[in-house]
mmCIF file of C-alpha atoms and ligand atoms in Angstrom:
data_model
loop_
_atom_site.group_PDB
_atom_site.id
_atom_site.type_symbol
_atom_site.label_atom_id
_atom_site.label_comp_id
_atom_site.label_asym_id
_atom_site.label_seq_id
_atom_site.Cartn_x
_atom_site.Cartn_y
_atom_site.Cartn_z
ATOM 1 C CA UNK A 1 64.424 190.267 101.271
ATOM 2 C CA UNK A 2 64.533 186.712 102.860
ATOM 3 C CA UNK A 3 61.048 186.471 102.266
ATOM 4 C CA UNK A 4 61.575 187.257 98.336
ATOM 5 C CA UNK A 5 64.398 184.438 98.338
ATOM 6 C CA UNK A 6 62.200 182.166 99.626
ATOM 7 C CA UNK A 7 59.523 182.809 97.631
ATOM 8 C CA UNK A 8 62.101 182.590 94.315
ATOM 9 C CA UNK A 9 62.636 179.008 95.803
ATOM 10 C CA UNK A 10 59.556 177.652 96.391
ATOM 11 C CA UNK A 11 58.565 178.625 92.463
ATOM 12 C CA UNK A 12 61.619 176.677 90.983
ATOM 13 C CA UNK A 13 60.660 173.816 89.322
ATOM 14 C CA UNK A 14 61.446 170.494 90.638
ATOM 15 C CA UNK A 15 63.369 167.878 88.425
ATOM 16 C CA UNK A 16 62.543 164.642 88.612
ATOM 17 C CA UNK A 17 65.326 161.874 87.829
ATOM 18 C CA UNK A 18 64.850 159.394 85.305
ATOM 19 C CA UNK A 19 68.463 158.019 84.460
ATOM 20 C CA UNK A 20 68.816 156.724 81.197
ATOM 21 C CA UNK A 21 72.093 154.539 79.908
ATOM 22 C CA UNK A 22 72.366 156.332 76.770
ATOM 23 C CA UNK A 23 74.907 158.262 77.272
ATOM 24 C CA UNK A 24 79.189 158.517 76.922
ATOM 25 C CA UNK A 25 81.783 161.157 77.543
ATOM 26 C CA UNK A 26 81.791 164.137 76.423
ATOM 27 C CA UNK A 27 85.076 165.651 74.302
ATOM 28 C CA UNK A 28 87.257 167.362 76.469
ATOM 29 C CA UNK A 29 87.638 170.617 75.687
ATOM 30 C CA UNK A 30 84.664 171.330 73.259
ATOM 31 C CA UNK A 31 81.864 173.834 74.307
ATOM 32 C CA UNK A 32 78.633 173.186 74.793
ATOM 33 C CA UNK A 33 76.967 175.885 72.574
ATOM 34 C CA UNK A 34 74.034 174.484 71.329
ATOM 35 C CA UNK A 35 70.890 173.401 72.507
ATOM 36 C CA UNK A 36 68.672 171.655 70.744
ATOM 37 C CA UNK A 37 64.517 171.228 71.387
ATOM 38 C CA UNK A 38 62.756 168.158 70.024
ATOM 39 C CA UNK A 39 59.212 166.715 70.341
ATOM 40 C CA UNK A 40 59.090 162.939 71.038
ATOM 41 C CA UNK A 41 56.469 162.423 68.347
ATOM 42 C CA UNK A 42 55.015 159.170 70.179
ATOM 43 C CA UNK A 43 51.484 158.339 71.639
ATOM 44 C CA UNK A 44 52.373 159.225 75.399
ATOM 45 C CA UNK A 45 54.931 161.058 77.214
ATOM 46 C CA UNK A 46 55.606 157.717 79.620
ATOM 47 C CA UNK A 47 56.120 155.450 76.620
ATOM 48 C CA UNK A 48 58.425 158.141 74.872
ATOM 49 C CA UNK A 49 60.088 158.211 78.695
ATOM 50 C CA UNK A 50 60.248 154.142 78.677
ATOM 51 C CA UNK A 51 62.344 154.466 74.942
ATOM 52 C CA UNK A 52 64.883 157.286 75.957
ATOM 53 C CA UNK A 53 65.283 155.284 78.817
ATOM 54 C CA UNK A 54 66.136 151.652 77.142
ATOM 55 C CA UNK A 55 69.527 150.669 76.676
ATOM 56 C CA UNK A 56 68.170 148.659 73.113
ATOM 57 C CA UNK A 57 66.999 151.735 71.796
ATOM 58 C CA UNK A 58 70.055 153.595 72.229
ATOM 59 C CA UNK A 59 68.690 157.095 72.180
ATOM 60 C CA UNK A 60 68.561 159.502 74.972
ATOM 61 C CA UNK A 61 68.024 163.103 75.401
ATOM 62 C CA UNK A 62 69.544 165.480 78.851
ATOM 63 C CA UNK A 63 65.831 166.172 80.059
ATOM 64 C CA UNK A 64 62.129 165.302 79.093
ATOM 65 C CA UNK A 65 59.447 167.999 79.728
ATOM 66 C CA UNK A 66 55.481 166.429 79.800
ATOM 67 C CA UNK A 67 52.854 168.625 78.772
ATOM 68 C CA UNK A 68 52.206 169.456 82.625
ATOM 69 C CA UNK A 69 55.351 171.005 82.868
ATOM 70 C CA UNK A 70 56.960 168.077 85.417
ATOM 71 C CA UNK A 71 60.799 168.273 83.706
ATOM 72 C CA UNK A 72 62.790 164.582 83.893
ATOM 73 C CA UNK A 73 66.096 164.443 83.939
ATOM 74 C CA UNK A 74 67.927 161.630 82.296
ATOM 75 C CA UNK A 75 71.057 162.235 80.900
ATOM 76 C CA UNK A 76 73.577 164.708 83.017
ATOM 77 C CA UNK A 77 74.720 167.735 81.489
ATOM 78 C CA UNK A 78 78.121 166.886 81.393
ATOM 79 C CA UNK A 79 77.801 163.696 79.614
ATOM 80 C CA UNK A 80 76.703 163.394 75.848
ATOM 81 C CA UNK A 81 72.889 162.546 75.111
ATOM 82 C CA UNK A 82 72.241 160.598 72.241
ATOM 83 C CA UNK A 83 69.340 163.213 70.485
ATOM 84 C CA UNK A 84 70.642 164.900 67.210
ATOM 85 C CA UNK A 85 71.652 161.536 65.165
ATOM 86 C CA UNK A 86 73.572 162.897 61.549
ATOM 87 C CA UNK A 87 73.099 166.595 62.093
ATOM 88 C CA UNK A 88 75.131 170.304 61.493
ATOM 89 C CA UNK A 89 74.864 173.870 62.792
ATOM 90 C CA UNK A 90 77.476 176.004 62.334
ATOM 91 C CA UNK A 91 79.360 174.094 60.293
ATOM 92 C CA UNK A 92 80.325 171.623 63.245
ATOM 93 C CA UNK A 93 78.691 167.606 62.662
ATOM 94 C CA UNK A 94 79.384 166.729 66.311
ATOM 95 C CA UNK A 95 76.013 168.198 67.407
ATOM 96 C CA UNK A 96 76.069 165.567 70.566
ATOM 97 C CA UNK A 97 79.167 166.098 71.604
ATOM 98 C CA UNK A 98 78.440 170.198 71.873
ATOM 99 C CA UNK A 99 74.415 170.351 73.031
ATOM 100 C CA UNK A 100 72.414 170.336 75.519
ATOM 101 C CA UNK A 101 69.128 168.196 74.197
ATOM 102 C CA UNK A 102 65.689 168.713 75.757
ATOM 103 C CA UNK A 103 62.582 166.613 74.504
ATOM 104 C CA UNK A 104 59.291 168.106 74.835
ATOM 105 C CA UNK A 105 56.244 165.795 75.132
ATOM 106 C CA UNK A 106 53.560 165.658 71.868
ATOM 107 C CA UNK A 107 52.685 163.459 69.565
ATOM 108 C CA UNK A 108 54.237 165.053 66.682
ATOM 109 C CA UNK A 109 53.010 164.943 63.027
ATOM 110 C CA UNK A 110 52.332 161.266 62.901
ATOM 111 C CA UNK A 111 50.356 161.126 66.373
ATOM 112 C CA UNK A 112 47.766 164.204 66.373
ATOM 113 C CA UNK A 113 50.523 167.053 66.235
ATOM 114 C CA UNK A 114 48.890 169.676 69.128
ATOM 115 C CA UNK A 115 50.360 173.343 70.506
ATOM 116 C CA UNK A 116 52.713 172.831 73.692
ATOM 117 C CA UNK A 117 50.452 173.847 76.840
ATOM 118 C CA UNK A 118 51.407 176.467 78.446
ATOM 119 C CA UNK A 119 52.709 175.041 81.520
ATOM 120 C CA UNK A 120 55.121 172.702 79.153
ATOM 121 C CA UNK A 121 56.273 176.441 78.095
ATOM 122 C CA UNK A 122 56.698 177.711 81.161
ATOM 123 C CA UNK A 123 58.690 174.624 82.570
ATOM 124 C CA UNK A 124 60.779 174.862 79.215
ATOM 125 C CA UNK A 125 61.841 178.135 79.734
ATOM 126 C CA UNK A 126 63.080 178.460 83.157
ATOM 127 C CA UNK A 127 64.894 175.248 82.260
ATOM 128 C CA UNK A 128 66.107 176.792 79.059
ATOM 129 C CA UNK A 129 67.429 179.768 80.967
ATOM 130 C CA UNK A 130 69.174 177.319 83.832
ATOM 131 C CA UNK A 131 71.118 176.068 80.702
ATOM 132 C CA UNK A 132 72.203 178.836 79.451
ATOM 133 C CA UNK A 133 73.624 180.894 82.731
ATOM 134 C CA UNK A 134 75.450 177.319 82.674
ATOM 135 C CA UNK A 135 76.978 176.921 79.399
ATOM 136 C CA UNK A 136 78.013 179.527 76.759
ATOM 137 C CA UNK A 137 74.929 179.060 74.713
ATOM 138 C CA UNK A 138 74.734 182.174 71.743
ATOM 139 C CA UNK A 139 71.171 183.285 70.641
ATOM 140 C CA UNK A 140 72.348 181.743 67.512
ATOM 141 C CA UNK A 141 72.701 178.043 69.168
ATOM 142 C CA UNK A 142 69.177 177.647 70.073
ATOM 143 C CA UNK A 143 67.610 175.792 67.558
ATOM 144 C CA UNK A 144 65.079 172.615 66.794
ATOM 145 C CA UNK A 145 66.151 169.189 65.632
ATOM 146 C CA UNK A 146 64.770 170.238 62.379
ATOM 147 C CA UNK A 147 67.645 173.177 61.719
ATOM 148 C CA UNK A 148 69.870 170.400 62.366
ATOM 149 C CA UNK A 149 68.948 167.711 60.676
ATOM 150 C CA UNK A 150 66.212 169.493 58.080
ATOM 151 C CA UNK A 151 66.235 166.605 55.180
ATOM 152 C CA UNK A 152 65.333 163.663 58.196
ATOM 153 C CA UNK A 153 63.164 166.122 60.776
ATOM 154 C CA UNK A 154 60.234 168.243 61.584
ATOM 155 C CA UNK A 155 60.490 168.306 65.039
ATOM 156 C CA UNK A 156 59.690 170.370 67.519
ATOM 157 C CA UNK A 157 57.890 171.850 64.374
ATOM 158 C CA UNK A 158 55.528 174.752 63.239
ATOM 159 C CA UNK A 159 53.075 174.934 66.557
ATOM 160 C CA UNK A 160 56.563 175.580 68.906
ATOM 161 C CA UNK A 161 56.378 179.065 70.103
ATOM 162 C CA UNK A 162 59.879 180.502 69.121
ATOM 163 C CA UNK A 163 58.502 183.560 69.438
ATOM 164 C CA UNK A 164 57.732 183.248 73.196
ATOM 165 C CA UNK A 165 60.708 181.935 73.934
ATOM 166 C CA UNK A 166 62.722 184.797 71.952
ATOM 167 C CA UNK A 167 60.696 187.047 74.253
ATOM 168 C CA UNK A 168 61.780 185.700 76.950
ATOM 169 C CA UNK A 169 65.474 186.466 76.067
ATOM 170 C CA UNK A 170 65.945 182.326 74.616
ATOM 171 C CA UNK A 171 67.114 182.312 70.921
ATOM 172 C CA UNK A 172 67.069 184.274 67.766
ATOM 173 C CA UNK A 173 64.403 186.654 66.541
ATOM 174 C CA UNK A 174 63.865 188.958 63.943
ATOM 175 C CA UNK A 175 63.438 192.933 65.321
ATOM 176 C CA UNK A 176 59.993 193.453 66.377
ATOM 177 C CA UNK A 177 59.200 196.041 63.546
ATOM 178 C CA UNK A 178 61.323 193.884 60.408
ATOM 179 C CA UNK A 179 59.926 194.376 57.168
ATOM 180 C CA UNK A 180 61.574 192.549 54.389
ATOM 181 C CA UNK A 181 61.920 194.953 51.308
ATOM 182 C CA UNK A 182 59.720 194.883 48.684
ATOM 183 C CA UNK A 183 63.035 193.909 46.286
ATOM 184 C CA UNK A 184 63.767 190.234 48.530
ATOM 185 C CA UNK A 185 63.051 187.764 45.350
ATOM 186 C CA UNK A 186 60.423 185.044 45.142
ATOM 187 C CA UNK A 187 62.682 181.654 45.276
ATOM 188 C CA UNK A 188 61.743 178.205 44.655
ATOM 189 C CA UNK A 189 62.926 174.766 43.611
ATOM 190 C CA UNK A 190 64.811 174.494 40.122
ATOM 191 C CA UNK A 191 65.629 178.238 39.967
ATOM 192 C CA UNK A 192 68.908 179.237 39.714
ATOM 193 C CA UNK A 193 71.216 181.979 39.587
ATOM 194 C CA UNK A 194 72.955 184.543 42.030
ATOM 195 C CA UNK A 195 69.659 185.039 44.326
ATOM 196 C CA UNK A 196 69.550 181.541 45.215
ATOM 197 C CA UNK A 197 73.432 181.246 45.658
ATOM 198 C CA UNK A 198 73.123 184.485 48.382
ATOM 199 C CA UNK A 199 70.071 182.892 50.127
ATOM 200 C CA UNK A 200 72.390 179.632 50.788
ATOM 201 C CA UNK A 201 75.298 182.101 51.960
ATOM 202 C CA UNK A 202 72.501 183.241 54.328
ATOM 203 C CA UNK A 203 71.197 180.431 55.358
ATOM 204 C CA UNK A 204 74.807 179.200 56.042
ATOM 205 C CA UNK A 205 75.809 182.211 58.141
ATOM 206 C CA UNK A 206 73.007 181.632 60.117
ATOM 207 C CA UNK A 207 74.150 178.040 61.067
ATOM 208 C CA UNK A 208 72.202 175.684 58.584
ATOM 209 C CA UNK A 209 74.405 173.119 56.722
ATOM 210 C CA UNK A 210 73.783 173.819 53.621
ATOM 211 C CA UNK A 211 76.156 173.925 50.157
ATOM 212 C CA UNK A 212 76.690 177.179 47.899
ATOM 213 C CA UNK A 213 75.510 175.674 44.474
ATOM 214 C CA UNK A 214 73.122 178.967 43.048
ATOM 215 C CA UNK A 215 70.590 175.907 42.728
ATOM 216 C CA UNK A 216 67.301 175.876 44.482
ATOM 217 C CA UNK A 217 67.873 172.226 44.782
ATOM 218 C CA UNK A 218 65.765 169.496 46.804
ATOM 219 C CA UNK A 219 68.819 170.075 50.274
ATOM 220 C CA UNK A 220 67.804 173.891 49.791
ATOM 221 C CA UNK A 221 64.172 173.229 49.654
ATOM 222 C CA UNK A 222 64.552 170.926 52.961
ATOM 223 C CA UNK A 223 66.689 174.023 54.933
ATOM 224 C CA UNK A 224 64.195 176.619 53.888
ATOM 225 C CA UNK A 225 61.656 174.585 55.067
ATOM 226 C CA UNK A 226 62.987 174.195 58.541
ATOM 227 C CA UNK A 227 63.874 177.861 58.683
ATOM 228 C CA UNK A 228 60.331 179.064 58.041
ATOM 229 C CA UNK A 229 59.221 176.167 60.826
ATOM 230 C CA UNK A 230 60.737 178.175 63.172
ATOM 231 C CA UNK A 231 61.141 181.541 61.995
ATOM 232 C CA UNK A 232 57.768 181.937 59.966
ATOM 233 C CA UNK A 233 55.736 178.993 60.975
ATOM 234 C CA UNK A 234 52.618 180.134 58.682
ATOM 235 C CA UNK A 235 54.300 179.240 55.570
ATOM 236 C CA UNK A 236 56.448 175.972 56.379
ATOM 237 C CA UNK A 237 56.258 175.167 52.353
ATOM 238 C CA UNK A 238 60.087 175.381 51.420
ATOM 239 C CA UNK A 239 59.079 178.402 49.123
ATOM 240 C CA UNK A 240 61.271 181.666 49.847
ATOM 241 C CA UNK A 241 58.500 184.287 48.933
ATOM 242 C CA UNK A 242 59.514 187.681 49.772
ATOM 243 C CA UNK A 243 59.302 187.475 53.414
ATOM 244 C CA UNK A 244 61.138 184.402 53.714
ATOM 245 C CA UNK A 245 63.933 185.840 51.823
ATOM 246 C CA UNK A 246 64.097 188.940 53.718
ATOM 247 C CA UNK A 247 63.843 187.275 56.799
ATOM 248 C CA UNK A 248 66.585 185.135 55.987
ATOM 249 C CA UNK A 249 69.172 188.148 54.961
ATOM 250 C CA UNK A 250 67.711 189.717 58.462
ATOM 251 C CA UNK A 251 68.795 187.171 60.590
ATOM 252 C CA UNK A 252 72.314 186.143 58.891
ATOM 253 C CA UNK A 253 73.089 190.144 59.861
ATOM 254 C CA UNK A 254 72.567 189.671 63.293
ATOM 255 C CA UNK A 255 74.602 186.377 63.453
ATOM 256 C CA UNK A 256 78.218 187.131 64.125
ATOM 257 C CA UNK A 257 80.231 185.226 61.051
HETATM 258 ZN ZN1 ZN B 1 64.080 165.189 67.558
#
């Protein structure tokens, strides 16, 4: 027994601190419910490190994980991070103020966009799990900057395992054997009509701010996009063909309203 305690020790990851200014108070007496994954979307991990960390930039996130799985920490949990910027999930703009926010190393889409190794992963997701036997973090609030903010962001975008994650007991995820029904409609921008307005209903149970118009309009186009980055990464296009649309009605069921 003491020797599988010890053991457990030994493989927890060490965190490194790296305190950044950028931070303030948190509001007393709102939850932190949400966490939110980002890439840093700059050349290296130390110069992405050097920004979070400078008072002129004015940006921050709780902890940076490099590609090698070492895990910084820079903000402390119970003070707000300066990650999400204008942002809404569940209906609720103070994303700061109620998240956790952990930036993962990789260039992004303007720097050579590359898959997370595996030992960023695996560093992620016992951190991940720390978070969330601290805070009461729903499947539901574990999302990427882009669900947040899906008309300004792509980030942690479509190479981010969700599904690993999901397997690991971290976030939301369709049932294993989901089909969507052969009825979902085909939706895309300019159509119109009652389909579109109970895709947005969807969309919006699930947590993306989005508005009820029964117009595939460009704000639609943006949150569709986002979804399929992280719900059905091989067609991040911001058209809702069949599976999209089922997969969207799947996962508003399992969201409690
Ligand atoms: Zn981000």
């Amino acid at each position: 027994m003491v020797h599988r305690i010890a053991f457990a020790r030994f493989r927890m990851k060490m965190i490194l601190d790296t305190p950044s200014p950028n931070h303030d108070a948190r509001t007393p007496g709102v939850p932190i419910d949400i966490l939110v994954l980002h890439y840093t979307g700059m050349q290296s991990g130390a110069a992405a490190i050097e920004r979070l960390c400078d008072a002129a930039a004015e940006v921050s996130a709780h902890y940076v994980i490099e590609e090698d799985g070492r895990i910084h920490r820079l903000v402390a949990e119970d003070r707000r991070a300066w990650h999400a910027g204008v942002a809404c999930w569940r209906r609720e703009t103070a994303v700061n103020a109620r998240s956790i926010g952990i930036e993962l190393v990789n260039p992004g889409h303007e720097w050579g966009y590359r898959p997370f190794p595996e030992a960023q992963m695996a560093a992620l997701e016992q951190l991940a799990r720390d978070i969330m036997a601290r805070h009461p973090i729903p499947a539901y609030g574990v999302v990427g900057h882009s669900d947040v903010a899906p008309l300004r962001k792509q980030d942690p975008g479509e190479l981010f395992d969700w599904g690993r994650l999901a397997r690991a007991g971290i976030g939301l995820w369709p049932d294993a054997d989901f089909v969507a029904s052969e009825h979902a409609p085909a939706l895309m921008a300019g159509m119109r009509g009652p389909a579109v307005f109970d895709l947005q209903a969807a969309l919006d149970a699930i947590g993306y701010g989005i508005e009820g118009t029964g117009l595939f309009d460009p704000l639609t186009e943006a949150v569709v996009t986002a979804f399929q980055r992280h719900f059905r990464p091989e067609r991040a296009d911001g058209v809702s063909d069949p599976q999209t649309t089922g997969l969207i009605h799947h996962l508003a069921e399992r969201v409690p309203a």
